[in-house]
Amino acid sequence: MTEKSIAVRKETAPAGREEMRAPGSYVRPAVDIFETESDLVLMADMPGVEKENLDISLERGLLTILGTVKQTGRGGVVFREFSPVNYYRQFTLPNEVEVDKIAAEFKNGVLNLTIPKAEAAKPRRIEIRS
């Protein structure tokens, strides 16, 4: 996939609501982005997040993914080597996508977003006339 298709927001240049988030409270989920002829497919790993604690929003071309991990366990903590973390990631979407047709699927801690390309952005073959 080319860099032109989807841009990752820089951590040093927060926008809007991001400025109000406490540093260190969120981690960036690992993300893979694939491009097909008709779609961009984003896969984000967010172990420990339940579907009801996942928030995906799109505002002015800025895709925001926020996953909250709820503390689970039986009884009080005696010893802990792993602390649950919340996930936060933003992407700037290109203008050549169909934002009304974005589809999300979440299964086993993996978020799959399918972002359809607009017809103008899809590759097409140009015939040569003689």
PDB file of N, CA and C in Angstrom, residues 21-59:
ATOM      1  N   ARG A  21      -6.273  14.133  26.572  1.00  0.00           N
ATOM      2  CA  ARG A  21      -5.986  12.809  27.106  1.00  0.00           C
ATOM      3  C   ARG A  21      -4.695  12.837  27.921  1.00  0.00           C
ATOM      4  N   ALA A  22      -4.694  12.109  29.010  1.00  0.00           N
ATOM      5  CA  ALA A  22      -3.516  12.050  29.863  1.00  0.00           C
ATOM      6  C   ALA A  22      -2.441  11.200  29.194  1.00  0.00           C
ATOM      7  N   PRO A  23      -1.184  11.667  29.159  1.00  0.00           N
ATOM      8  CA  PRO A  23      -0.124  10.867  28.554  1.00  0.00           C
ATOM      9  C   PRO A  23       0.094   9.578  29.337  1.00  0.00           C
ATOM     10  N   GLY A  24       0.332   8.507  28.619  1.00  0.00           N
ATOM     11  CA  GLY A  24       0.600   7.234  29.269  1.00  0.00           C
ATOM     12  C   GLY A  24      -0.633   6.439  29.618  1.00  0.00           C
ATOM     13  N   SER A  25      -1.823   7.006  29.422  1.00  0.00           N
ATOM     14  CA  SER A  25      -3.049   6.300  29.760  1.00  0.00           C
ATOM     15  C   SER A  25      -3.489   5.342  28.660  1.00  0.00           C
ATOM     16  N   TYR A  26      -2.993   5.538  27.457  1.00  0.00           N
ATOM     17  CA  TYR A  26      -3.378   4.733  26.314  1.00  0.00           C
ATOM     18  C   TYR A  26      -2.138   4.218  25.598  1.00  0.00           C
ATOM     19  N   VAL A  27      -2.303   3.070  24.944  1.00  0.00           N
ATOM     20  CA  VAL A  27      -1.239   2.553  24.092  1.00  0.00           C
ATOM     21  C   VAL A  27      -1.782   2.450  22.677  1.00  0.00           C
ATOM     22  N   ARG A  28      -0.879   2.472  21.709  1.00  0.00           N
ATOM     23  CA  ARG A  28      -1.264   2.354  20.305  1.00  0.00           C
ATOM     24  C   ARG A  28      -1.396   0.884  19.953  1.00  0.00           C
ATOM     25  N   PRO A  29      -2.556   0.449  19.496  1.00  0.00           N
ATOM     26  CA  PRO A  29      -2.682  -0.954  19.102  1.00  0.00           C
ATOM     27  C   PRO A  29      -1.873  -1.219  17.831  1.00  0.00           C
ATOM     28  N   ALA A  30      -1.380  -2.430  17.714  1.00  0.00           N
ATOM     29  CA  ALA A  30      -0.679  -2.825  16.490  1.00  0.00           C
ATOM     30  C   ALA A  30      -1.694  -2.889  15.360  1.00  0.00           C
ATOM     31  N   VAL A  31      -1.354  -2.279  14.225  1.00  0.00           N
ATOM     32  CA  VAL A  31      -2.287  -2.175  13.104  1.00  0.00           C
ATOM     33  C   VAL A  31      -1.605  -2.619  11.816  1.00  0.00           C
ATOM     34  N   ASP A  32      -2.327  -3.397  11.010  1.00  0.00           N
ATOM     35  CA  ASP A  32      -1.911  -3.743   9.654  1.00  0.00           C
ATOM     36  C   ASP A  32      -2.937  -3.136   8.717  1.00  0.00           C
ATOM     37  N   ILE A  33      -2.476  -2.538   7.616  1.00  0.00           N
ATOM     38  CA  ILE A  33      -3.370  -1.952   6.628  1.00  0.00           C
ATOM     39  C   ILE A  33      -3.053  -2.576   5.277  1.00  0.00           C
ATOM     40  N   PHE A  34      -4.086  -3.089   4.637  1.00  0.00           N
ATOM     41  CA  PHE A  34      -3.951  -3.720   3.330  1.00  0.00           C
ATOM     42  C   PHE A  34      -4.787  -2.946   2.325  1.00  0.00           C
ATOM     43  N   GLU A  35      -4.349  -2.955   1.074  1.00  0.00           N
ATOM     44  CA  GLU A  35      -5.096  -2.284   0.019  1.00  0.00           C
ATOM     45  C   GLU A  35      -5.450  -3.285  -1.060  1.00  0.00           C
ATOM     46  N   THR A  36      -6.733  -3.337  -1.432  1.00  0.00           N
ATOM     47  CA  THR A  36      -7.191  -4.132  -2.556  1.00  0.00           C
ATOM     48  C   THR A  36      -7.648  -3.162  -3.648  1.00  0.00           C
ATOM     49  N   GLU A  37      -8.135  -3.697  -4.754  1.00  0.00           N
ATOM     50  CA  GLU A  37      -8.610  -2.806  -5.818  1.00  0.00           C
ATOM     51  C   GLU A  37      -9.799  -1.968  -5.370  1.00  0.00           C
ATOM     52  N   SER A  38     -10.620  -2.514  -4.477  1.00  0.00           N
ATOM     53  CA  SER A  38     -11.851  -1.816  -4.103  1.00  0.00           C
ATOM     54  C   SER A  38     -11.878  -1.277  -2.680  1.00  0.00           C
ATOM     55  N   ASP A  39     -10.961  -1.726  -1.796  1.00  0.00           N
ATOM     56  CA  ASP A  39     -11.031  -1.359  -0.384  1.00  0.00           C
ATOM     57  C   ASP A  39      -9.667  -1.107   0.237  1.00  0.00           C
ATOM     58  N   LEU A  40      -9.705  -0.419   1.370  1.00  0.00           N
ATOM     59  CA  LEU A  40      -8.606  -0.416   2.330  1.00  0.00           C
ATOM     60  C   LEU A  40      -9.092  -1.263   3.498  1.00  0.00           C
ATOM     61  N   VAL A  41      -8.257  -2.152   3.987  1.00  0.00           N
ATOM     62  CA  VAL A  41      -8.636  -3.010   5.104  1.00  0.00           C
ATOM     63  C   VAL A  41      -7.669  -2.751   6.250  1.00  0.00           C
ATOM     64  N   LEU A  42      -8.212  -2.360   7.396  1.00  0.00           N
ATOM     65  CA  LEU A  42      -7.418  -2.056   8.578  1.00  0.00           C
ATOM     66  C   LEU A  42      -7.685  -3.133   9.621  1.00  0.00           C
ATOM     67  N   MET A  43      -6.623  -3.749  10.137  1.00  0.00           N
ATOM     68  CA  MET A  43      -6.744  -4.761  11.190  1.00  0.00           C
ATOM     69  C   MET A  43      -5.972  -4.271  12.405  1.00  0.00           C
ATOM     70  N   ALA A  44      -6.659  -4.165  13.547  1.00  0.00           N
ATOM     71  CA  ALA A  44      -6.038  -3.679  14.775  1.00  0.00           C
ATOM     72  C   ALA A  44      -6.168  -4.732  15.868  1.00  0.00           C
ATOM     73  N   ASP A  45      -5.044  -5.044  16.524  1.00  0.00           N
ATOM     74  CA  ASP A  45      -5.032  -6.000  17.632  1.00  0.00           C
ATOM     75  C   ASP A  45      -5.276  -5.265  18.935  1.00  0.00           C
ATOM     76  N   MET A  46      -6.347  -5.642  19.638  1.00  0.00           N
ATOM     77  CA  MET A  46      -6.685  -5.016  20.914  1.00  0.00           C
ATOM     78  C   MET A  46      -7.120  -6.091  21.914  1.00  0.00           C
ATOM     79  N   PRO A  47      -6.164  -6.894  22.394  1.00  0.00           N
ATOM     80  CA  PRO A  47      -6.518  -7.962  23.330  1.00  0.00           C
ATOM     81  C   PRO A  47      -7.094  -7.400  24.627  1.00  0.00           C
ATOM     82  N   GLY A  48      -8.113  -8.092  25.122  1.00  0.00           N
ATOM     83  CA  GLY A  48      -8.739  -7.691  26.374  1.00  0.00           C
ATOM     84  C   GLY A  48      -9.917  -6.753  26.218  1.00  0.00           C
ATOM     85  N   VAL A  49     -10.121  -6.205  25.029  1.00  0.00           N
ATOM     86  CA  VAL A  49     -11.235  -5.292  24.784  1.00  0.00           C
ATOM     87  C   VAL A  49     -12.468  -6.113  24.404  1.00  0.00           C
ATOM     88  N   GLU A  50     -13.605  -5.758  24.969  1.00  0.00           N
ATOM     89  CA  GLU A  50     -14.878  -6.371  24.600  1.00  0.00           C
ATOM     90  C   GLU A  50     -15.574  -5.470  23.589  1.00  0.00           C
ATOM     91  N   LYS A  51     -16.444  -6.044  22.776  1.00  0.00           N
ATOM     92  CA  LYS A  51     -17.131  -5.300  21.719  1.00  0.00           C
ATOM     93  C   LYS A  51     -17.854  -4.065  22.268  1.00  0.00           C
ATOM     94  N   GLU A  52     -18.493  -4.187  23.408  1.00  0.00           N
ATOM     95  CA  GLU A  52     -19.239  -3.058  23.990  1.00  0.00           C
ATOM     96  C   GLU A  52     -18.331  -1.952  24.534  1.00  0.00           C
ATOM     97  N   ASN A  53     -17.035  -2.218  24.659  1.00  0.00           N
ATOM     98  CA  ASN A  53     -16.075  -1.216  25.143  1.00  0.00           C
ATOM     99  C   ASN A  53     -15.201  -0.666  24.023  1.00  0.00           C
ATOM    100  N   LEU A  54     -15.663  -0.826  22.794  1.00  0.00           N
ATOM    101  CA  LEU A  54     -14.929  -0.366  21.624  1.00  0.00           C
ATOM    102  C   LEU A  54     -15.697   0.786  20.988  1.00  0.00           C
ATOM    103  N   ASP A  55     -15.000   1.893  20.740  1.00  0.00           N
ATOM    104  CA  ASP A  55     -15.623   3.067  20.133  1.00  0.00           C
ATOM    105  C   ASP A  55     -14.836   3.434  18.876  1.00  0.00           C
ATOM    106  N   ILE A  56     -15.541   3.450  17.746  1.00  0.00           N
ATOM    107  CA  ILE A  56     -14.942   3.831  16.465  1.00  0.00           C
ATOM    108  C   ILE A  56     -15.721   5.026  15.960  1.00  0.00           C
ATOM    109  N   SER A  57     -15.019   6.123  15.681  1.00  0.00           N
ATOM    110  CA  SER A  57     -15.715   7.322  15.198  1.00  0.00           C
ATOM    111  C   SER A  57     -14.962   7.933  14.029  1.00  0.00           C
ATOM    112  N   LEU A  58     -15.690   8.694  13.243  1.00  0.00           N
ATOM    113  CA  LEU A  58     -15.122   9.385  12.094  1.00  0.00           C
ATOM    114  C   LEU A  58     -15.648  10.810  12.106  1.00  0.00           C
ATOM    115  N   GLU A  59     -14.724  11.760  12.203  1.00  0.00           N
ATOM    116  CA  GLU A  59     -15.102  13.164  12.239  1.00  0.00           C
ATOM    117  C   GLU A  59     -14.125  13.967  11.386  1.00  0.00           C
TER     118      GLU A  59
END
